[in-house]
């Protein structure tokens, strides 16, 4: 996580993404990359979240938009019947479009949770789950799992991530391997 974010800063990625993002995408989605100066979070937050915010306060990575710390709020994942989907002490730390980025304060695990998960024929609203914030940043925000943030790729009629400036940039700088053409 530290090395990848340092590389983005070194390459001037914020300015590059601003130039690559079309006006239409910017109007729909806002800024594609935001790396504000870091801050210190209180000790009661898990180490991974504190480490991320020390690097960058409320960062944005494509469609992943982390909240300022004063906007973290309790958010319990529920299933289609309104029952608690997974016990834990969850807070919402950001959004992935209409989906929530949830942090389990008990375990430090980070997830994207979609309350409308049934639209993707999923058994659970946990679209993506990682054991920690650093894993989430490395594999999802700055990695190959980014196209799954809005539900499984197979459920999309178009491959939206192929035209997403953030995902294209990740491929360009080698954080996501380029797909080989089929023979």
PDB file of N, CA, C and O in Angstrom, residues 32-94:
ATOM      1  N   UNK A  32     -10.985  11.252 -10.201  1.00  0.00           N
ATOM      2  CA  UNK A  32     -10.646   9.834 -10.267  1.00  0.00           C
ATOM      3  C   UNK A  32      -9.543   9.434  -9.305  1.00  0.00           C
ATOM      4  O   UNK A  32      -9.400   8.262  -8.986  1.00  0.00           O
ATOM      5  N   UNK A  33      -8.744  10.407  -8.860  1.00  0.00           N
ATOM      6  CA  UNK A  33      -7.691  10.115  -7.899  1.00  0.00           C
ATOM      7  C   UNK A  33      -7.504  11.326  -7.003  1.00  0.00           C
ATOM      8  O   UNK A  33      -7.344  12.439  -7.492  1.00  0.00           O
ATOM      9  N   UNK A  34      -7.567  11.101  -5.719  1.00  0.00           N
ATOM     10  CA  UNK A  34      -7.327  12.154  -4.750  1.00  0.00           C
ATOM     11  C   UNK A  34      -6.380  11.644  -3.682  1.00  0.00           C
ATOM     12  O   UNK A  34      -6.659  10.623  -3.049  1.00  0.00           O
ATOM     13  N   UNK A  35      -5.252  12.314  -3.508  1.00  0.00           N
ATOM     14  CA  UNK A  35      -4.259  11.923  -2.502  1.00  0.00           C
ATOM     15  C   UNK A  35      -3.882  13.144  -1.671  1.00  0.00           C
ATOM     16  O   UNK A  35      -2.831  13.734  -1.863  1.00  0.00           O
ATOM     17  N   UNK A  36      -4.776  13.526  -0.790  1.00  0.00           N
ATOM     18  CA  UNK A  36      -4.520  14.678   0.077  1.00  0.00           C
ATOM     19  C   UNK A  36      -3.452  14.335   1.106  1.00  0.00           C
ATOM     20  O   UNK A  36      -3.178  13.161   1.350  1.00  0.00           O
ATOM     21  N   UNK A  37      -2.856  15.337   1.718  1.00  0.00           N
ATOM     22  CA  UNK A  37      -1.878  15.055   2.783  1.00  0.00           C
ATOM     23  C   UNK A  37      -2.521  14.230   3.892  1.00  0.00           C
ATOM     24  O   UNK A  37      -3.715  14.344   4.166  1.00  0.00           O
ATOM     25  N   UNK A  38      -1.717  13.389   4.516  1.00  0.00           N
ATOM     26  CA  UNK A  38      -2.213  12.485   5.543  1.00  0.00           C
ATOM     27  C   UNK A  38      -2.525  13.169   6.866  1.00  0.00           C
ATOM     28  O   UNK A  38      -2.112  14.303   7.113  1.00  0.00           O
ATOM     29  N   UNK A  39      -3.267  12.451   7.685  1.00  0.00           N
ATOM     30  CA  UNK A  39      -3.629  12.902   9.032  1.00  0.00           C
ATOM     31  C   UNK A  39      -3.476  11.721   9.992  1.00  0.00           C
ATOM     32  O   UNK A  39      -3.355  10.580   9.561  1.00  0.00           O
ATOM     33  N   UNK A  40      -3.518  11.998  11.267  1.00  0.00           N
ATOM     34  CA  UNK A  40      -3.501  10.948  12.285  1.00  0.00           C
ATOM     35  C   UNK A  40      -4.930  10.678  12.732  1.00  0.00           C
ATOM     36  O   UNK A  40      -5.678  11.613  13.019  1.00  0.00           O
ATOM     37  N   UNK A  41      -5.284   9.413  12.778  1.00  0.00           N
ATOM     38  CA  UNK A  41      -6.595   9.010  13.292  1.00  0.00           C
ATOM     39  C   UNK A  41      -6.441   8.549  14.737  1.00  0.00           C
ATOM     40  O   UNK A  41      -5.363   8.106  15.140  1.00  0.00           O
ATOM     41  N   UNK A  42      -7.513   8.614  15.519  1.00  0.00           N
ATOM     42  CA  UNK A  42      -7.460   8.151  16.909  1.00  0.00           C
ATOM     43  C   UNK A  42      -7.073   6.662  16.995  1.00  0.00           C
ATOM     44  O   UNK A  42      -7.317   5.882  16.078  1.00  0.00           O
ATOM     45  N   UNK A  43      -6.500   6.291  18.114  1.00  0.00           N
ATOM     46  CA  UNK A  43      -5.999   4.932  18.350  1.00  0.00           C
ATOM     47  C   UNK A  43      -7.091   3.861  18.284  1.00  0.00           C
ATOM     48  O   UNK A  43      -6.781   2.689  18.070  1.00  0.00           O
ATOM     49  N   UNK A  44      -8.354   4.217  18.469  1.00  0.00           N
ATOM     50  CA  UNK A  44      -9.389   3.185  18.499  1.00  0.00           C
ATOM     51  C   UNK A  44      -9.707   2.619  17.109  1.00  0.00           C
ATOM     52  O   UNK A  44     -10.415   1.629  17.001  1.00  0.00           O
ATOM     53  N   UNK A  45      -9.166   3.212  16.055  1.00  0.00           N
ATOM     54  CA  UNK A  45      -9.344   2.654  14.715  1.00  0.00           C
ATOM     55  C   UNK A  45      -8.263   1.607  14.454  1.00  0.00           C
ATOM     56  O   UNK A  45      -7.154   1.710  14.957  1.00  0.00           O
ATOM     57  N   UNK A  46      -8.579   0.591  13.639  1.00  0.00           N
ATOM     58  CA  UNK A  46      -7.584  -0.445  13.323  1.00  0.00           C
ATOM     59  C   UNK A  46      -6.333   0.144  12.658  1.00  0.00           C
ATOM     60  O   UNK A  46      -6.395   1.171  11.971  1.00  0.00           O
ATOM     61  N   UNK A  47      -5.207  -0.547  12.869  1.00  0.00           N
ATOM     62  CA  UNK A  47      -3.913  -0.090  12.359  1.00  0.00           C
ATOM     63  C   UNK A  47      -3.946   0.193  10.856  1.00  0.00           C
ATOM     64  O   UNK A  47      -3.381   1.183  10.402  1.00  0.00           O
ATOM     65  N   UNK A  48      -4.568  -0.679  10.075  1.00  0.00           N
ATOM     66  CA  UNK A  48      -4.596  -0.514   8.627  1.00  0.00           C
ATOM     67  C   UNK A  48      -5.264   0.777   8.190  1.00  0.00           C
ATOM     68  O   UNK A  48      -4.781   1.468   7.286  1.00  0.00           O
ATOM     69  N   UNK A  49      -6.380   1.124   8.823  1.00  0.00           N
ATOM     70  CA  UNK A  49      -7.081   2.365   8.486  1.00  0.00           C
ATOM     71  C   UNK A  49      -6.238   3.568   8.898  1.00  0.00           C
ATOM     72  O   UNK A  49      -6.113   4.532   8.146  1.00  0.00           O
ATOM     73  N   UNK A  50      -5.631   3.478  10.077  1.00  0.00           N
ATOM     74  CA  UNK A  50      -4.770   4.581  10.524  1.00  0.00           C
ATOM     75  C   UNK A  50      -3.586   4.753   9.573  1.00  0.00           C
ATOM     76  O   UNK A  50      -3.220   5.872   9.219  1.00  0.00           O
ATOM     77  N   UNK A  51      -3.013   3.642   9.103  1.00  0.00           N
ATOM     78  CA  UNK A  51      -1.881   3.713   8.167  1.00  0.00           C
ATOM     79  C   UNK A  51      -2.301   4.356   6.850  1.00  0.00           C
ATOM     80  O   UNK A  51      -1.568   5.189   6.301  1.00  0.00           O
ATOM     81  N   UNK A  52      -3.481   4.004   6.335  1.00  0.00           N
ATOM     82  CA  UNK A  52      -3.964   4.599   5.086  1.00  0.00           C
ATOM     83  C   UNK A  52      -4.134   6.105   5.243  1.00  0.00           C
ATOM     84  O   UNK A  52      -3.678   6.881   4.400  1.00  0.00           O
ATOM     85  N   UNK A  53      -4.772   6.531   6.321  1.00  0.00           N
ATOM     86  CA  UNK A  53      -5.038   7.957   6.506  1.00  0.00           C
ATOM     87  C   UNK A  53      -3.777   8.751   6.855  1.00  0.00           C
ATOM     88  O   UNK A  53      -3.738   9.952   6.628  1.00  0.00           O
ATOM     89  N   UNK A  54      -2.754   8.088   7.368  1.00  0.00           N
ATOM     90  CA  UNK A  54      -1.472   8.762   7.561  1.00  0.00           C
ATOM     91  C   UNK A  54      -0.816   9.052   6.218  1.00  0.00           C
ATOM     92  O   UNK A  54      -0.105  10.034   6.068  1.00  0.00           O
ATOM     93  N   UNK A  55      -1.083   8.195   5.228  1.00  0.00           N
ATOM     94  CA  UNK A  55      -0.555   8.396   3.873  1.00  0.00           C
ATOM     95  C   UNK A  55      -1.381   9.446   3.135  1.00  0.00           C
ATOM     96  O   UNK A  55      -0.847  10.320   2.473  1.00  0.00           O
ATOM     97  N   UNK A  56      -2.714   9.326   3.260  1.00  0.00           N
ATOM     98  CA  UNK A  56      -3.610  10.249   2.552  1.00  0.00           C
ATOM     99  C   UNK A  56      -4.952  10.333   3.266  1.00  0.00           C
ATOM    100  O   UNK A  56      -5.605   9.310   3.489  1.00  0.00           O
ATOM    101  N   UNK A  57      -5.356  11.528   3.586  1.00  0.00           N
ATOM    102  CA  UNK A  57      -6.648  11.762   4.222  1.00  0.00           C
ATOM    103  C   UNK A  57      -7.757  11.610   3.186  1.00  0.00           C
ATOM    104  O   UNK A  57      -7.703  12.214   2.120  1.00  0.00           O
ATOM    105  N   UNK A  58      -8.731  10.789   3.485  1.00  0.00           N
ATOM    106  CA  UNK A  58      -9.905  10.504   2.637  1.00  0.00           C
ATOM    107  C   UNK A  58      -9.543  10.411   1.143  1.00  0.00           C
ATOM    108  O   UNK A  58     -10.018  11.201   0.334  1.00  0.00           O
ATOM    109  N   UNK A  59      -8.732   9.406   0.788  1.00  0.00           N
ATOM    110  CA  UNK A  59      -8.307   9.269  -0.607  1.00  0.00           C
ATOM    111  C   UNK A  59      -9.438   8.846  -1.531  1.00  0.00           C
ATOM    112  O   UNK A  59     -10.472   8.337  -1.087  1.00  0.00           O
ATOM    113  N   UNK A  60      -9.228   9.064  -2.817  1.00  0.00           N
ATOM    114  CA  UNK A  60     -10.124   8.600  -3.863  1.00  0.00           C
ATOM    115  C   UNK A  60      -9.297   7.794  -4.851  1.00  0.00           C
ATOM    116  O   UNK A  60      -8.220   8.234  -5.267  1.00  0.00           O
ATOM    117  N   UNK A  61      -9.785   6.604  -5.196  1.00  0.00           N
ATOM    118  CA  UNK A  61      -9.154   5.743  -6.188  1.00  0.00           C
ATOM    119  C   UNK A  61     -10.243   5.317  -7.173  1.00  0.00           C
ATOM    120  O   UNK A  61     -10.993   4.386  -6.901  1.00  0.00           O
ATOM    121  N   UNK A  62     -10.366   6.021  -8.283  1.00  0.00           N
ATOM    122  CA  UNK A  62     -11.426   5.701  -9.240  1.00  0.00           C
ATOM    123  C   UNK A  62     -12.786   5.910  -8.612  1.00  0.00           C
ATOM    124  O   UNK A  62     -13.098   6.993  -8.120  1.00  0.00           O
ATOM    125  N   UNK A  63     -13.599   4.859  -8.588  1.00  0.00           N
ATOM    126  CA  UNK A  63     -14.934   4.947  -7.983  1.00  0.00           C
ATOM    127  C   UNK A  63     -14.925   4.727  -6.474  1.00  0.00           C
ATOM    128  O   UNK A  63     -15.980   4.773  -5.843  1.00  0.00           O
ATOM    129  N   UNK A  64     -13.763   4.452  -5.897  1.00  0.00           N
ATOM    130  CA  UNK A  64     -13.650   4.257  -4.447  1.00  0.00           C
ATOM    131  C   UNK A  64     -13.331   5.591  -3.803  1.00  0.00           C
ATOM    132  O   UNK A  64     -12.275   6.166  -4.024  1.00  0.00           O
ATOM    133  N   UNK A  65     -14.260   6.071  -2.998  1.00  0.00           N
ATOM    134  CA  UNK A  65     -14.135   7.392  -2.395  1.00  0.00           C
ATOM    135  C   UNK A  65     -14.243   7.246  -0.877  1.00  0.00           C
ATOM    136  O   UNK A  65     -15.317   6.923  -0.354  1.00  0.00           O
ATOM    137  N   UNK A  66     -13.135   7.457  -0.179  1.00  0.00           N
ATOM    138  CA  UNK A  66     -13.111   7.317   1.276  1.00  0.00           C
ATOM    139  C   UNK A  66     -13.565   8.616   1.927  1.00  0.00           C
ATOM    140  O   UNK A  66     -13.236   9.695   1.465  1.00  0.00           O
ATOM    141  N   UNK A  67     -14.323   8.477   3.017  1.00  0.00           N
ATOM    142  CA  UNK A  67     -14.861   9.630   3.742  1.00  0.00           C
ATOM    143  C   UNK A  67     -13.800  10.301   4.619  1.00  0.00           C
ATOM    144  O   UNK A  67     -12.876   9.634   5.081  1.00  0.00           O
ATOM    145  N   UNK A  68     -14.011  11.592   4.921  1.00  0.00           N
ATOM    146  CA  UNK A  68     -13.229  12.200   6.002  1.00  0.00           C
ATOM    147  C   UNK A  68     -13.572  11.468   7.307  1.00  0.00           C
ATOM    148  O   UNK A  68     -14.699  10.981   7.475  1.00  0.00           O
ATOM    149  N   UNK A  69     -12.625  11.384   8.216  1.00  0.00           N
ATOM    150  CA  UNK A  69     -12.828  10.623   9.454  1.00  0.00           C
ATOM    151  C   UNK A  69     -14.047  11.081  10.249  1.00  0.00           C
ATOM    152  O   UNK A  69     -14.727  10.265  10.872  1.00  0.00           O
ATOM    153  N   UNK A  70     -14.364  12.372  10.198  1.00  0.00           N
ATOM    154  CA  UNK A  70     -15.538  12.840  10.953  1.00  0.00           C
ATOM    155  C   UNK A  70     -16.853  12.418  10.297  1.00  0.00           C
ATOM    156  O   UNK A  70     -17.919  12.647  10.863  1.00  0.00           O
ATOM    157  N   UNK A  71     -16.786  11.789   9.118  1.00  0.00           N
ATOM    158  CA  UNK A  71     -17.995  11.274   8.458  1.00  0.00           C
ATOM    159  C   UNK A  71     -18.119   9.762   8.541  1.00  0.00           C
ATOM    160  O   UNK A  71     -19.032   9.194   7.947  1.00  0.00           O
ATOM    161  N   UNK A  72     -17.208   9.073   9.249  1.00  0.00           N
ATOM    162  CA  UNK A  72     -17.380   7.639   9.478  1.00  0.00           C
ATOM    163  C   UNK A  72     -18.644   7.469  10.309  1.00  0.00           C
ATOM    164  O   UNK A  72     -18.898   8.233  11.236  1.00  0.00           O
ATOM    165  N   UNK A  73     -19.444   6.466   9.964  1.00  0.00           N
ATOM    166  CA  UNK A  73     -20.674   6.253  10.721  1.00  0.00           C
ATOM    167  C   UNK A  73     -20.973   4.761  10.846  1.00  0.00           C
ATOM    168  O   UNK A  73     -20.609   3.988   9.955  1.00  0.00           O
ATOM    169  N   UNK A  74     -21.626   4.368  11.931  1.00  0.00           N
ATOM    170  CA  UNK A  74     -22.012   2.961  12.071  1.00  0.00           C
ATOM    171  C   UNK A  74     -22.931   2.563  10.911  1.00  0.00           C
ATOM    172  O   UNK A  74     -23.795   3.337  10.494  1.00  0.00           O
ATOM    173  N   UNK A  75     -22.712   1.365  10.384  1.00  0.00           N
ATOM    174  CA  UNK A  75     -23.554   0.881   9.283  1.00  0.00           C
ATOM    175  C   UNK A  75     -23.578  -0.639   9.387  1.00  0.00           C
ATOM    176  O   UNK A  75     -22.572  -1.286   9.200  1.00  0.00           O
ATOM    177  N   UNK A  76     -24.703  -1.191   9.721  1.00  0.00           N
ATOM    178  CA  UNK A  76     -24.834  -2.636   9.874  1.00  0.00           C
ATOM    179  C   UNK A  76     -25.260  -3.264   8.546  1.00  0.00           C
ATOM    180  O   UNK A  76     -26.258  -2.849   7.970  1.00  0.00           O
ATOM    181  N   UNK A  77     -24.504  -4.238   8.041  1.00  0.00           N
ATOM    182  CA  UNK A  77     -24.931  -4.921   6.812  1.00  0.00           C
ATOM    183  C   UNK A  77     -26.151  -5.790   7.085  1.00  0.00           C
ATOM    184  O   UNK A  77     -26.148  -6.589   8.025  1.00  0.00           O
ATOM    185  N   UNK A  78     -27.182  -5.604   6.296  1.00  0.00           N
ATOM    186  CA  UNK A  78     -28.405  -6.400   6.453  1.00  0.00           C
ATOM    187  C   UNK A  78     -28.684  -7.158   5.166  1.00  0.00           C
ATOM    188  O   UNK A  78     -28.248  -6.765   4.093  1.00  0.00           O
ATOM    189  N   UNK A  79     -29.435  -8.235   5.290  1.00  0.00           N
ATOM    190  CA  UNK A  79     -29.778  -9.019   4.110  1.00  0.00           C
ATOM    191  C   UNK A  79     -31.099  -8.536   3.521  1.00  0.00           C
ATOM    192  O   UNK A  79     -31.685  -7.549   3.989  1.00  0.00           O
ATOM    193  N   UNK A  80     -31.576  -9.240   2.503  1.00  0.00           N
ATOM    194  CA  UNK A  80     -32.804  -8.838   1.804  1.00  0.00           C
ATOM    195  C   UNK A  80     -34.032  -8.872   2.710  1.00  0.00           C
ATOM    196  O   UNK A  80     -35.054  -8.267   2.390  1.00  0.00           O
ATOM    197  N   UNK A  81     -33.941  -9.571   3.842  1.00  0.00           N
ATOM    198  CA  UNK A  81     -35.064  -9.671   4.769  1.00  0.00           C
ATOM    199  C   UNK A  81     -34.952  -8.690   5.931  1.00  0.00           C
ATOM    200  O   UNK A  81     -35.757  -8.720   6.854  1.00  0.00           O
ATOM    201  N   UNK A  82     -33.912  -7.848   5.901  1.00  0.00           N
ATOM    202  CA  UNK A  82     -33.714  -6.871   6.955  1.00  0.00           C
ATOM    203  C   UNK A  82     -32.997  -7.422   8.177  1.00  0.00           C
ATOM    204  O   UNK A  82     -32.890  -6.748   9.195  1.00  0.00           O
ATOM    205  N   UNK A  83     -32.514  -8.651   8.080  1.00  0.00           N
ATOM    206  CA  UNK A  83     -31.786  -9.273   9.183  1.00  0.00           C
ATOM    207  C   UNK A  83     -30.295  -8.923   9.081  1.00  0.00           C
ATOM    208  O   UNK A  83     -29.773  -8.703   7.989  1.00  0.00           O
ATOM    209  N   UNK A  84     -29.616  -8.886  10.205  1.00  0.00           N
ATOM    210  CA  UNK A  84     -28.180  -8.607  10.209  1.00  0.00           C
ATOM    211  C   UNK A  84     -27.470  -9.714   9.435  1.00  0.00           C
ATOM    212  O   UNK A  84     -27.608 -10.898   9.743  1.00  0.00           O
ATOM    213  N   UNK A  85     -26.731  -9.312   8.405  1.00  0.00           N
ATOM    214  CA  UNK A  85     -26.071 -10.263   7.509  1.00  0.00           C
ATOM    215  C   UNK A  85     -24.821 -10.879   8.134  1.00  0.00           C
ATOM    216  O   UNK A  85     -24.504 -12.035   7.879  1.00  0.00           O
ATOM    217  N   UNK A  86     -24.104 -10.116   8.922  1.00  0.00           N
ATOM    218  CA  UNK A  86     -22.878 -10.601   9.560  1.00  0.00           C
ATOM    219  C   UNK A  86     -22.707  -9.815  10.844  1.00  0.00           C
ATOM    220  O   UNK A  86     -22.693  -8.596  10.822  1.00  0.00           O
ATOM    221  N   UNK A  87     -22.562 -10.514  11.957  1.00  0.00           N
ATOM    222  CA  UNK A  87     -22.353  -9.776  13.210  1.00  0.00           C
ATOM    223  C   UNK A  87     -21.003  -9.066  13.191  1.00  0.00           C
ATOM    224  O   UNK A  87     -20.063  -9.506  12.542  1.00  0.00           O
ATOM    225  N   UNK A  88     -20.950  -7.957  13.850  1.00  0.00           N
ATOM    226  CA  UNK A  88     -19.707  -7.200  13.941  1.00  0.00           C
ATOM    227  C   UNK A  88     -19.998  -5.746  14.228  1.00  0.00           C
ATOM    228  O   UNK A  88     -21.149  -5.300  14.185  1.00  0.00           O
ATOM    229  N   UNK A  89     -18.954  -5.024  14.502  1.00  0.00           N
ATOM    230  CA  UNK A  89     -19.041  -3.595  14.771  1.00  0.00           C
ATOM    231  C   UNK A  89     -18.554  -2.876  13.513  1.00  0.00           C
ATOM    232  O   UNK A  89     -17.368  -2.609  13.371  1.00  0.00           O
ATOM    233  N   UNK A  90     -19.460  -2.619  12.568  1.00  0.00           N
ATOM    234  CA  UNK A  90     -19.116  -2.059  11.270  1.00  0.00           C
ATOM    235  C   UNK A  90     -19.292  -0.551  11.231  1.00  0.00           C
ATOM    236  O   UNK A  90     -20.221  -0.011  11.835  1.00  0.00           O
ATOM    237  N   UNK A  91     -18.386   0.109  10.489  1.00  0.00           N
ATOM    238  CA  UNK A  91     -18.558   1.516  10.178  1.00  0.00           C
ATOM    239  C   UNK A  91     -18.401   1.687   8.671  1.00  0.00           C
ATOM    240  O   UNK A  91     -17.676   0.939   8.016  1.00  0.00           O
ATOM    241  N   UNK A  92     -19.112   2.661   8.156  1.00  0.00           N
ATOM    242  CA  UNK A  92     -18.971   3.043   6.751  1.00  0.00           C
ATOM    243  C   UNK A  92     -17.814   4.032   6.672  1.00  0.00           C
ATOM    244  O   UNK A  92     -17.831   5.072   7.323  1.00  0.00           O
ATOM    245  N   UNK A  93     -16.801   3.678   5.867  1.00  0.00           N
ATOM    246  CA  UNK A  93     -15.635   4.553   5.729  1.00  0.00           C
ATOM    247  C   UNK A  93     -15.543   5.165   4.336  1.00  0.00           C
ATOM    248  O   UNK A  93     -14.654   5.972   4.078  1.00  0.00           O
ATOM    249  N   UNK A  94     -16.466   4.793   3.459  1.00  0.00           N
ATOM    250  CA  UNK A  94     -16.437   5.343   2.112  1.00  0.00           C
ATOM    251  C   UNK A  94     -17.522   4.736   1.248  1.00  0.00           C
ATOM    252  O   UNK A  94     -18.355   3.958   1.731  1.00  0.00           O
TER     253      UNK A  94
END
